[in-house]
C-alpha cells in the first residue's frame, strides 16, 4: 500500500469515528486539492449542517460530500422535487445530472436563491433527493465562451476526474526532503513589460507562475528552456499558477502542454474562461498575419481541462509543502494576487500579478491583507517617479470633452481598447454619461472580442464591484445592456457602413494597435481630420500604439496579401490617462505602505528599466526594506 493510500485509510477511519453511527462512509478520495467523501446516507449527512465543517476543521482539508451512486433517486423524480424546492424567482434554466459523482448541476439566473441562506436550500435539496447540488449562473448576456467551456468540461468529465485524482495524490504525497529553502527564478518581465513568468522552487515542489508573451516583440518569450523550468522536462513542474488572463501573462500557458506538461493550472473561474477566449484569438491573429502559431487549439483545450478554479480567500493545498491563496487584484476580471505559504510556517511569498490599488468602476481595489509575507514580487508598470495617473473623475471629464468636441465636429471617436477590462470600464463611463445627458447620445460600436468579454463579465458579477454586481442582478438596470451599445460582428461591410455614417464612438481591439480590427478602423476613418484616435490604456514600447502616441503619422498597413502600404493618419490623437488597470506610482507605494506586517524584501518586476529601478529605490528609502530590480534569469534564495 502506498503512502497516499495509507493516509486515505487513516482519514477514512477518522471520519468514521466522527460521524454518527447511522451514517456510512463508502469511499474517500482525493480530487485535486479536495477530499471527497462518498456516503450511502447523503440525506442524513445533509441533515447535520455542522458535520462537514467539523470534519474540515479536524482534518484541515476542504471536504466535498457526495452520495454513493448506488443510492441515488432517478433523475426524472429528483428533477421534479428539486424544482419544487427552489423558488420560481431563481430562474432555473437547466438541471444536469451526473450519476458517476452524484452531482446535479443547477443553472439559474439567481444562484443565491438556489443556495439559500447559509446554504439552507442546497442542504434541503440533498436531504430530499440525495443528489449533491452544484450551482452555476445563467449569463445575462449569452456568452459562447462560457457555454463552450461548460460543455467541453461536461464532455471531458471522465478525463477530468482522472486528472484530479492524479493531482490529488501528488498534492498529498509524503514529503521527500528535510531541507528548508525557497528559490525564485525570473524567466521574464524583468526590466520590461510582458512575458511574465517565474519559478517558485522548494526542495519538494516547483511551481510556474504565469507564462505570457511580450506585446510588440514577436519571438521574445520567457526563458522556459533553462533547467529551472522546462529545460529539465515539463514533468518537473508540479503546478502552474495563473494570476490573470491578459496575454502577457497567459499566452504561452497552452505551449506547456505541447512540451508534455500534464499537471494542474490554478486560477479563478473567470480567468480560465478568459484565457480560453484570448489564447484562441491569439492563434487566430497569428494565422491571419501569416505567422506560425506556437501551439494548436487542442493545447488550449488541454489547458482548460487542467484548470482547477479557486475562489478568493480559499486557502488551498497545492503541494505537500505549499498552500496557495488568491486575493482580488483589482486589475481585470478574476485577477489575483497569489499568496504562497511554504512549509509549516517556514516562508511566505506573494506575487502581485498586475494590481490596481484603488476602487474602479468595475472592481474593488487590490487586497493586501495577508497574515505574513516575507517576500513580495511586485509589478512596477507605473513605478516611475513621475508615473502619477490623473484622478479618475478628472480622466472621465477629459474623455467627455474629447468625445463632445469630436461629435460636435461631426467626427468619430476611435478608442483602441483591451477587450478585457478597459473596454468594460469605458462602457460604464459612456453609459452613465449618456444616461445623465453629459455627452450626446450616439451609437457606441464594439468590435473584436469586446462584446464576448463583456458577456463573460456579466457571468461572474460576484467578481465585480459591489454596486455594479447589484445592477447586473436587475436586468432592467444592467449597464452593459444599454441601447447605445452595438456589437459589430466583424464584417467589413458593417464597418464600412459605420464609417460612412454619422458621429459615433468605436471601441475596438487591439488595445496597443498590434493587429486586429483596429487596423481596419484606421483604414476606414484614419484620414478624417474631424475624427479622434483616443488612447485610454498603456502602450508598451515597440508597439504601433506607442509610436503613434510619440507622433508617427505614417502608419504601415498590411493588406494581408503580403503587400505593405502606408496610411497617412490625419485624425487627432489624444491620450486620456487614468483608465489603466494598473496602480500608478502612488498606488504601488500605498499597496506596500498599508501591508501589515510589511514584507522584508520586494522584487520590483514588470516595468521598463527606469520604472523598476525608481520603484525599488523609493521603497527602500521610504520603508527601509531590502528591494531589488532583478534582471531576467536571476535566482533569489531565501532561508
XYZ file of C-alpha atoms in Angstrom:
639
model
C 0.000 0.000 0.000
C 1.387 3.415 -0.980
C 1.853 6.238 1.498
C -1.063 8.140 -0.071
C -3.392 5.136 0.271
C -2.315 4.635 3.894
C -3.082 8.295 4.554
C -6.528 7.909 2.929
C -7.256 4.864 5.097
C -6.325 6.850 8.222
C -8.577 9.705 7.101
C -11.414 7.277 6.434
C -11.081 5.907 9.992
C -11.023 9.431 11.444
C -14.184 10.366 9.512
C -15.925 7.148 10.565
C -15.136 7.909 14.212
C -16.523 11.462 13.901
C -19.813 10.815 12.086
C -22.874 9.310 13.793
C -23.231 5.512 13.646
C -26.175 5.652 11.238
C -24.069 7.363 8.528
C -21.906 5.023 6.461
C -18.739 6.104 4.587
C -18.277 4.049 1.399
C -15.159 5.717 -0.033
C -12.723 8.588 0.437
C -10.706 10.037 -2.472
C -8.501 12.982 -3.276
C -9.724 15.051 -6.206
C -7.269 17.871 -6.757
C -6.951 19.843 -3.520
C -10.255 18.495 -2.188
C -11.034 15.446 -0.118
C -14.189 13.765 -1.488
C -16.228 11.648 0.891
C -18.766 9.190 -0.578
C -21.649 8.103 1.630
C -24.681 5.852 1.305
C -26.560 8.246 3.603
C -26.338 11.658 1.918
C -29.684 12.799 3.319
C -28.592 12.212 6.924
C -25.235 13.843 6.196
C -27.039 16.931 4.872
C -29.292 16.957 7.941
C -26.371 17.926 10.157
C -25.328 21.346 8.861
C -22.189 21.470 11.035
C -20.860 17.978 10.301
C -18.851 18.871 7.174
C -17.460 21.978 8.881
C -16.359 19.913 11.905
C -14.663 17.339 9.660
C -12.916 20.024 7.589
C -11.633 21.633 10.781
C -10.462 18.311 12.257
C -8.703 17.143 9.056
C -7.645 20.655 7.953
C -8.803 19.928 4.413
C -11.508 21.119 2.040
C -14.207 18.446 2.001
C -16.900 17.636 -0.542
C -19.556 15.031 0.321
C -21.100 13.015 -2.498
C -23.703 10.260 -2.493
C -22.663 6.748 -3.380
C -24.056 6.265 -6.939
C -25.970 3.142 -5.750
C -28.348 5.148 -3.538
C -29.376 7.917 -5.941
C -33.011 8.564 -6.815
C -33.960 8.575 -10.512
C -33.146 11.901 -12.247
C -36.753 12.303 -13.515
C -38.118 12.021 -9.979
C -35.328 14.200 -8.486
C -35.882 16.871 -11.160
C -39.482 17.484 -10.038
C -38.570 17.507 -6.354
C -35.708 19.984 -6.887
C -37.917 22.346 -8.905
C -40.484 22.219 -6.082
C -37.840 23.245 -3.521
C -36.224 26.103 -5.460
C -38.264 29.363 -5.636
C -39.535 30.223 -9.129
C -37.815 33.624 -8.954
C -34.429 31.842 -9.051
C -34.958 31.359 -12.799
C -33.698 27.767 -13.080
C -32.674 27.229 -16.714
C -31.304 23.690 -16.590
C -30.716 20.660 -14.357
C -27.883 18.360 -15.414
C -27.472 15.051 -13.537
C -24.123 13.220 -13.280
C -24.634 9.772 -11.810
C -20.881 8.985 -11.662
C -20.356 11.648 -8.966
C -23.907 12.023 -7.672
C -23.901 15.712 -8.604
C -26.692 17.729 -10.153
C -25.567 20.964 -11.823
C -28.263 23.616 -11.446
C -28.022 26.557 -13.846
C -30.004 29.542 -12.640
C -30.319 33.282 -13.228
C -30.092 33.913 -9.458
C -27.786 31.319 -7.889
C -28.129 32.940 -4.447
C -31.774 31.855 -4.302
C -30.749 28.284 -5.167
C -28.103 28.284 -2.447
C -30.335 29.805 0.245
C -29.277 31.445 3.486
C -26.023 29.816 4.659
C -26.622 27.016 2.125
C -30.002 26.037 3.584
C -31.689 25.369 0.203
C -28.761 23.238 -1.003
C -28.981 21.132 2.169
C -32.728 20.786 1.693
C -32.173 19.540 -1.878
C -29.701 16.878 -0.712
C -31.974 15.871 2.184
C -34.889 15.478 -0.207
C -33.275 13.755 -3.204
C -29.775 12.624 -2.126
C -28.012 14.295 -5.088
C -25.284 16.867 -4.368
C -26.218 20.213 -5.965
C -23.675 22.441 -7.700
C -24.881 25.855 -8.845
C -23.785 27.909 -11.869
C -25.099 31.241 -13.130
C -27.001 31.714 -16.392
C -25.148 34.545 -18.156
C -27.391 37.661 -18.514
C -25.654 38.193 -21.880
C -25.199 34.937 -23.759
C -21.524 34.003 -23.936
C -20.325 31.434 -26.460
C -17.069 31.132 -24.471
C -18.788 30.274 -21.185
C -21.155 27.899 -22.980
C -18.312 26.188 -24.873
C -16.146 25.830 -21.750
C -19.018 24.358 -19.721
C -19.993 21.925 -22.493
C -16.368 20.909 -23.063
C -15.772 20.217 -19.364
C -19.021 18.240 -19.276
C -17.818 16.051 -22.179
C -14.430 15.581 -20.517
C -15.721 14.671 -17.049
C -14.103 11.225 -17.001
C -10.727 12.554 -18.128
C -11.005 15.413 -15.713
C -11.707 13.139 -12.762
C -8.613 11.112 -13.648
C -6.593 14.342 -13.765
C -7.981 15.481 -10.413
C -7.308 12.135 -8.729
C -3.738 12.142 -10.034
C -3.228 15.743 -8.911
C -4.744 14.938 -5.522
C -2.273 12.105 -4.963
C 0.592 14.398 -5.979
C -0.523 17.115 -3.554
C -0.918 14.757 -0.629
C 2.217 12.654 -1.181
C 4.804 12.260 1.561
C 7.467 14.966 1.748
C 10.786 13.607 0.469
C 13.244 16.194 1.778
C 14.202 17.651 5.167
C 15.870 20.687 3.583
C 14.287 24.099 4.079
C 14.738 26.785 1.433
C 12.783 28.777 -1.121
C 14.036 29.968 -4.510
C 12.502 32.333 -7.053
C 13.864 32.386 -10.612
C 12.894 35.151 -13.037
C 12.088 33.856 -16.537
C 10.639 37.080 -17.963
C 9.093 40.528 -17.353
C 12.143 41.859 -15.524
C 13.114 45.399 -16.572
C 10.478 45.019 -19.293
C 6.700 44.763 -19.622
C 5.430 41.430 -20.891
C 6.374 37.723 -20.987
C 5.647 37.331 -17.270
C 6.992 34.041 -15.894
C 8.565 32.954 -12.602
C 9.574 29.683 -10.993
C 8.947 29.205 -7.272
C 11.103 26.329 -6.080
C 11.301 24.429 -2.783
C 13.166 21.159 -2.091
C 9.810 19.448 -2.687
C 7.994 21.446 -5.341
C 8.420 23.503 -8.500
C 5.656 25.945 -9.481
C 5.483 28.136 -12.597
C 3.709 31.450 -12.028
C 2.353 32.909 -15.321
C 3.680 32.277 -18.831
C 2.986 35.166 -21.194
C 4.230 36.765 -24.386
C 5.683 40.234 -24.961
C 3.479 42.709 -26.861
C 5.226 44.344 -29.794
C 8.160 41.908 -29.710
C 7.457 38.759 -31.715
C 9.658 35.854 -30.662
C 10.558 37.250 -27.236
C 9.194 34.543 -24.946
C 10.010 33.577 -21.347
C 13.263 31.670 -20.788
C 11.472 28.336 -20.478
C 14.458 26.364 -21.774
C 16.549 26.847 -18.592
C 16.973 23.917 -16.147
C 14.786 25.629 -13.534
C 11.854 25.495 -15.995
C 11.211 23.181 -18.972
C 14.930 22.541 -19.557
C 14.689 19.698 -17.072
C 11.478 18.427 -18.706
C 7.892 19.696 -18.419
C 7.065 16.906 -15.957
C 9.440 18.567 -13.467
C 6.893 21.339 -12.957
C 4.371 20.336 -10.285
C 1.832 23.119 -10.826
C 1.117 26.276 -12.780
C -0.495 29.341 -11.196
C -2.057 31.930 -13.499
C -2.612 35.364 -11.923
C -4.870 36.655 -14.723
C -5.767 36.155 -18.381
C -4.037 39.036 -20.193
C -1.796 37.603 -22.909
C 1.413 38.989 -21.436
C 0.709 36.583 -18.555
C -1.261 33.738 -20.188
C -0.447 33.489 -23.928
C 2.021 30.605 -23.638
C 0.257 28.535 -20.974
C -1.062 26.115 -23.676
C 2.502 25.758 -25.024
C 3.405 23.887 -21.810
C 1.107 21.039 -22.882
C 2.845 20.858 -26.253
C 6.047 20.128 -24.334
C 4.453 17.427 -22.199
C 3.181 19.224 -19.113
C 0.218 17.325 -17.678
C -0.378 18.982 -14.310
C -2.836 21.460 -12.831
C -3.349 25.155 -13.607
C -4.655 27.085 -10.617
C -6.635 30.225 -11.467
C -10.018 31.782 -10.809
C -13.014 30.619 -12.844
C -13.280 33.820 -14.940
C -9.518 33.667 -15.612
C -9.983 30.157 -17.023
C -12.735 31.303 -19.403
C -10.917 34.477 -20.454
C -7.688 32.533 -21.037
C -9.614 30.290 -23.440
C -11.065 33.310 -25.262
C -7.786 35.240 -25.517
C -5.469 32.355 -26.432
C -7.777 31.113 -29.203
C -7.896 34.667 -30.568
C -4.083 34.792 -30.254
C -3.878 31.770 -32.584
C -6.415 33.326 -34.946
C -4.492 36.624 -35.192
C -1.207 34.734 -35.786
C -2.804 32.772 -38.654
C -4.290 35.927 -40.233
C -0.922 37.671 -40.076
C 0.845 34.688 -41.641
C 2.837 33.796 -38.521
C 3.365 30.222 -37.363
C 1.301 29.768 -34.185
C 3.310 28.422 -31.218
C 0.681 25.753 -30.449
C -2.648 24.378 -31.695
C -6.185 24.918 -30.412
C -6.036 21.380 -28.997
C -3.481 22.600 -26.449
C -5.854 25.423 -25.421
C -8.492 22.778 -24.691
C -5.940 20.760 -22.685
C -5.116 23.845 -20.640
C -8.805 24.443 -19.871
C -9.270 20.797 -18.926
C -6.374 21.011 -16.447
C -7.629 24.198 -14.745
C -8.578 23.928 -11.079
C -10.576 27.071 -10.268
C -10.127 28.628 -6.823
C -12.118 31.407 -5.192
C -10.665 34.454 -3.496
C -9.733 33.744 0.116
C -9.750 29.926 -0.076
C -6.540 28.516 1.425
C -5.674 25.542 -0.806
C -3.024 22.817 -0.607
C -1.288 22.604 -3.999
C 1.736 20.527 -2.881
C 2.889 18.745 0.290
C 4.722 21.918 1.357
C 2.726 24.696 -0.375
C -0.583 26.399 0.327
C -1.976 28.921 -2.184
C -4.494 31.689 -1.520
C -5.868 34.046 -4.171
C -6.931 37.610 -3.342
C -8.623 40.224 -5.525
C -6.014 42.197 -7.513
C -8.457 44.828 -8.833
C -6.849 44.651 -12.318
C -9.208 42.685 -14.581
C -11.997 40.151 -14.094
C -10.717 37.307 -11.906
C -7.208 38.762 -11.499
C -5.496 37.508 -8.360
C -2.665 38.369 -6.007
C -1.181 34.911 -5.336
C -0.009 34.206 -1.784
C 2.138 31.105 -1.170
C 2.623 29.697 2.334
C 5.713 27.478 2.205
C 6.204 24.590 4.625
C 4.781 24.638 8.121
C 5.242 28.362 8.748
C 8.637 28.389 7.002
C 8.200 31.250 4.497
C 5.574 33.306 2.672
C 5.822 34.749 -0.838
C 3.212 36.866 -2.647
C 3.141 37.556 -6.388
C 1.103 40.666 -7.085
C 0.435 39.878 -10.745
C -0.972 43.147 -12.077
C -2.784 45.231 -9.470
C -4.968 48.317 -9.131
C -4.899 49.560 -5.548
C -7.925 51.894 -5.568
C -11.529 51.032 -6.398
C -12.556 51.490 -10.032
C -15.980 51.454 -11.662
C -15.501 47.728 -12.307
C -13.645 46.369 -9.279
C -12.918 46.799 -5.621
C -9.252 47.728 -5.079
C -6.492 45.137 -4.629
C -6.340 43.181 -1.359
C -3.050 43.279 0.572
C -4.192 41.813 3.887
C -2.028 38.713 4.415
C -1.118 37.052 7.722
C 2.551 37.153 6.660
C 4.650 37.939 3.583
C 8.432 37.792 3.786
C 8.963 38.436 0.055
C 6.693 40.342 -2.334
C 7.180 40.068 -6.118
C 5.534 43.253 -7.306
C 4.560 44.746 -10.651
C 6.045 48.164 -11.450
C 4.378 49.142 -14.751
C 3.789 52.674 -13.468
C 6.556 52.646 -10.859
C 8.498 55.584 -12.352
C 8.942 58.675 -10.190
C 6.658 60.703 -12.482
C 4.056 57.980 -13.099
C 1.127 59.603 -11.352
C -2.190 58.958 -13.069
C -4.902 61.537 -13.341
C -7.704 61.267 -10.812
C -10.463 59.072 -12.267
C -13.125 61.801 -12.159
C -10.761 64.184 -13.978
C -9.940 61.477 -16.545
C -13.617 60.882 -17.212
C -14.217 64.615 -17.599
C -11.343 64.858 -20.107
C -12.732 61.916 -22.075
C -16.192 63.534 -22.128
C -14.646 66.742 -23.524
C -12.798 64.822 -26.271
C -15.999 62.977 -27.204
C -18.208 66.086 -27.146
C -15.753 68.157 -29.214
C -15.358 65.375 -31.792
C -19.093 64.700 -32.127
C -19.840 68.442 -32.364
C -17.284 68.454 -35.196
C -19.264 65.653 -36.910
C -16.421 63.198 -36.309
C -15.974 59.739 -34.873
C -14.118 58.785 -31.681
C -11.970 55.686 -32.188
C -10.775 54.107 -28.931
C -8.284 51.206 -29.128
C -9.068 49.134 -26.045
C -8.135 45.854 -24.436
C -11.094 43.502 -24.795
C -10.863 42.561 -21.141
C -11.048 45.279 -18.502
C -10.565 48.699 -20.096
C -13.406 48.202 -22.583
C -15.914 47.423 -19.838
C -14.641 50.362 -17.744
C -15.130 52.731 -20.704
C -18.560 51.223 -21.423
C -19.669 52.050 -17.855
C -18.385 55.634 -18.179
C -20.172 56.131 -21.534
C -23.433 54.548 -20.350
C -23.630 56.822 -17.303
C -22.611 59.970 -19.220
C -25.269 59.368 -21.893
C -27.917 58.443 -19.322
C -27.226 61.697 -17.436
C -27.048 63.800 -20.612
C -23.379 64.724 -20.096
C -22.493 63.722 -23.680
C -24.706 63.375 -26.779
C -26.397 60.002 -27.259
C -24.649 58.386 -30.224
C -24.116 54.737 -31.186
C -21.230 53.004 -29.392
C -19.877 50.242 -31.655
C -17.992 47.369 -30.001
C -15.616 45.442 -32.269
C -13.309 42.490 -31.793
C -13.822 40.381 -28.693
C -15.221 43.214 -26.581
C -18.856 42.019 -26.589
C -17.861 38.449 -25.779
C -15.557 39.610 -22.963
C -18.411 41.764 -21.629
C -20.718 38.729 -21.637
C -18.156 36.864 -19.513
C -18.095 39.786 -17.050
C -21.854 39.510 -16.589
C -21.499 35.751 -15.947
C -19.316 36.408 -12.890
C -20.799 39.503 -11.199
C -19.504 38.302 -7.805
C -16.012 39.328 -9.015
C -17.169 42.883 -9.788
C -17.558 45.924 -7.543
C -20.460 45.547 -5.095
C -22.798 48.203 -6.553
C -22.179 47.072 -10.141
C -22.929 43.476 -9.173
C -26.309 44.571 -7.772
C -27.156 46.435 -11.010
C -26.340 43.380 -13.137
C -28.685 41.262 -10.999
C -31.542 43.569 -12.103
C -31.874 43.093 -15.850
C -33.514 46.473 -16.434
C -30.534 48.175 -14.721
C -27.715 46.159 -16.329
C -25.492 48.957 -17.747
C -23.913 46.631 -20.317
C -27.340 46.187 -21.952
C -27.818 49.916 -22.679
C -29.419 50.502 -26.092
C -26.469 52.616 -27.316
C -24.162 49.596 -27.436
C -23.944 47.855 -30.805
C -22.000 44.647 -31.300
C -20.060 44.639 -34.600
C -19.891 41.071 -35.879
C -16.592 41.685 -37.625
C -17.690 42.109 -41.222
C -16.017 44.771 -43.401
C -19.407 45.752 -44.823
C -20.705 46.641 -41.370
C -17.529 48.635 -40.610
C -17.848 50.474 -43.920
C -21.458 51.302 -43.094
C -20.392 52.790 -39.733
C -17.536 54.703 -41.421
C -19.976 56.178 -43.974
C -22.472 57.125 -41.245
C -22.669 59.934 -38.739
C -20.864 60.671 -35.471
C -20.298 57.687 -33.210
C -17.882 56.088 -30.755
C -15.955 52.943 -31.724
C -14.267 50.690 -29.166
C -12.034 48.167 -30.892
C -9.246 45.724 -30.147
C -6.293 45.564 -30.094
C -5.523 47.999 -27.304
C -1.927 48.657 -28.424
C -2.762 48.726 -32.167
C -0.897 45.473 -32.745
C -3.177 43.948 -35.389
C -6.843 43.018 -35.024
C -9.907 45.036 -36.157
C -8.399 48.385 -35.017
C -6.260 48.267 -38.199
C -9.417 48.101 -40.309
C -10.905 51.084 -38.457
C -7.733 53.121 -39.020
C -8.097 52.305 -42.714
C -11.725 53.466 -42.682
C -11.503 56.651 -40.591
C -7.770 57.376 -40.104
C -7.709 60.005 -42.840
C -10.597 62.037 -41.311
C -9.253 65.171 -39.650
C -12.567 65.704 -37.846
C -12.237 62.336 -36.017
C -10.137 61.486 -32.960
C -7.999 58.480 -32.013
C -8.131 58.303 -28.210
C -5.752 56.176 -26.136
C -7.066 55.103 -22.723
C -4.595 52.314 -21.871
C -0.892 51.613 -21.537
C 1.086 51.497 -24.809
C 4.159 49.280 -24.415
C 7.483 50.203 -26.003
C 7.810 48.792 -29.511
C 4.069 48.766 -30.224
C 2.438 50.765 -33.004
C 0.261 52.444 -30.369
C 3.347 53.841 -28.597
C 4.748 55.090 -31.938
C 1.518 56.893 -32.813
C 1.483 58.392 -29.316
C 5.012 59.634 -29.996
C 3.942 61.414 -33.185
C 4.042 58.884 -36.045
C 1.516 59.795 -38.722
C 2.641 57.423 -41.485
C 1.146 54.090 -40.452
C 2.336 50.798 -42.007
C -0.677 48.812 -43.193
C -0.708 45.192 -44.313
C -3.451 44.123 -46.710
C -2.915 40.504 -45.554
C -1.931 39.608 -49.062
C 1.655 40.281 -48.084
C 1.753 43.687 -49.784
C 2.624 46.513 -47.450
C 1.459 50.085 -47.705
C 1.182 53.174 -45.558
C -1.724 55.235 -44.296
C -1.395 58.922 -43.563
C -3.047 59.488 -40.197
C -4.975 62.778 -40.211
C -7.061 62.026 -37.121
C -6.453 63.976 -33.943
C -4.580 61.836 -31.410
C -5.412 62.184 -27.719
C -4.219 60.268 -24.644
C -6.503 60.209 -21.611
C -4.661 58.839 -18.571
C -6.382 57.411 -15.538
C -8.152 54.416 -17.087
C -5.300 51.957 -16.743
C -5.913 48.707 -14.896
C -2.539 49.201 -13.190
C -1.843 51.080 -9.981
C 0.171 54.249 -10.503
C 3.309 55.127 -8.515
C 1.262 56.278 -5.520
C -0.982 53.212 -5.628
C 2.026 50.858 -5.693
C 3.612 52.694 -2.739
C 0.296 52.583 -0.841
C -0.085 48.866 -1.513
C 3.195 48.247 0.356
C 2.636 51.010 2.941
C -0.651 49.529 4.150
C 0.587 45.926 4.364
C 0.732 44.772 7.965
C 3.250 43.387 8.558
C 5.254 44.722 5.611
C 7.460 42.333 3.610
C 11.173 42.062 4.358
C 12.068 42.012 0.657
C 10.421 43.318 -2.520
C 11.343 42.265 -6.077
C 10.211 45.011 -8.475
C 9.297 43.466 -11.851
C 7.044 44.033 -14.885
C 8.121 47.566 -15.745
C 10.536 49.410 -18.021
C 14.073 49.598 -16.636
C 13.689 53.096 -15.176
C 10.293 52.222 -13.626
C 11.530 49.165 -11.708
C 14.654 50.945 -10.509
C 12.720 54.046 -9.435
C 10.171 51.989 -7.501
C 12.843 49.769 -5.944
C 14.757 52.848 -4.758
C 11.623 54.569 -3.413
C 10.501 51.508 -1.414
C 13.994 51.141 0.063
C 14.202 54.792 1.169
C 10.596 55.033 2.375
C 10.296 51.767 4.278
C 13.909 50.708 4.915
C 13.348 47.287 3.345
C 15.549 45.250 1.023
C 14.471 45.845 -2.568
C 15.647 44.522 -5.915
C 15.114 45.324 -9.592
C 16.119 41.892 -10.944
C 17.116 41.042 -14.476
C 15.728 38.013 -16.293
C 17.362 34.710 -15.302
C 18.284 35.765 -11.776
C 17.647 33.391 -8.882
C 16.922 34.515 -5.331
C 17.332 32.089 -2.460
C 15.598 32.645 0.861
C 16.056 30.857 4.204
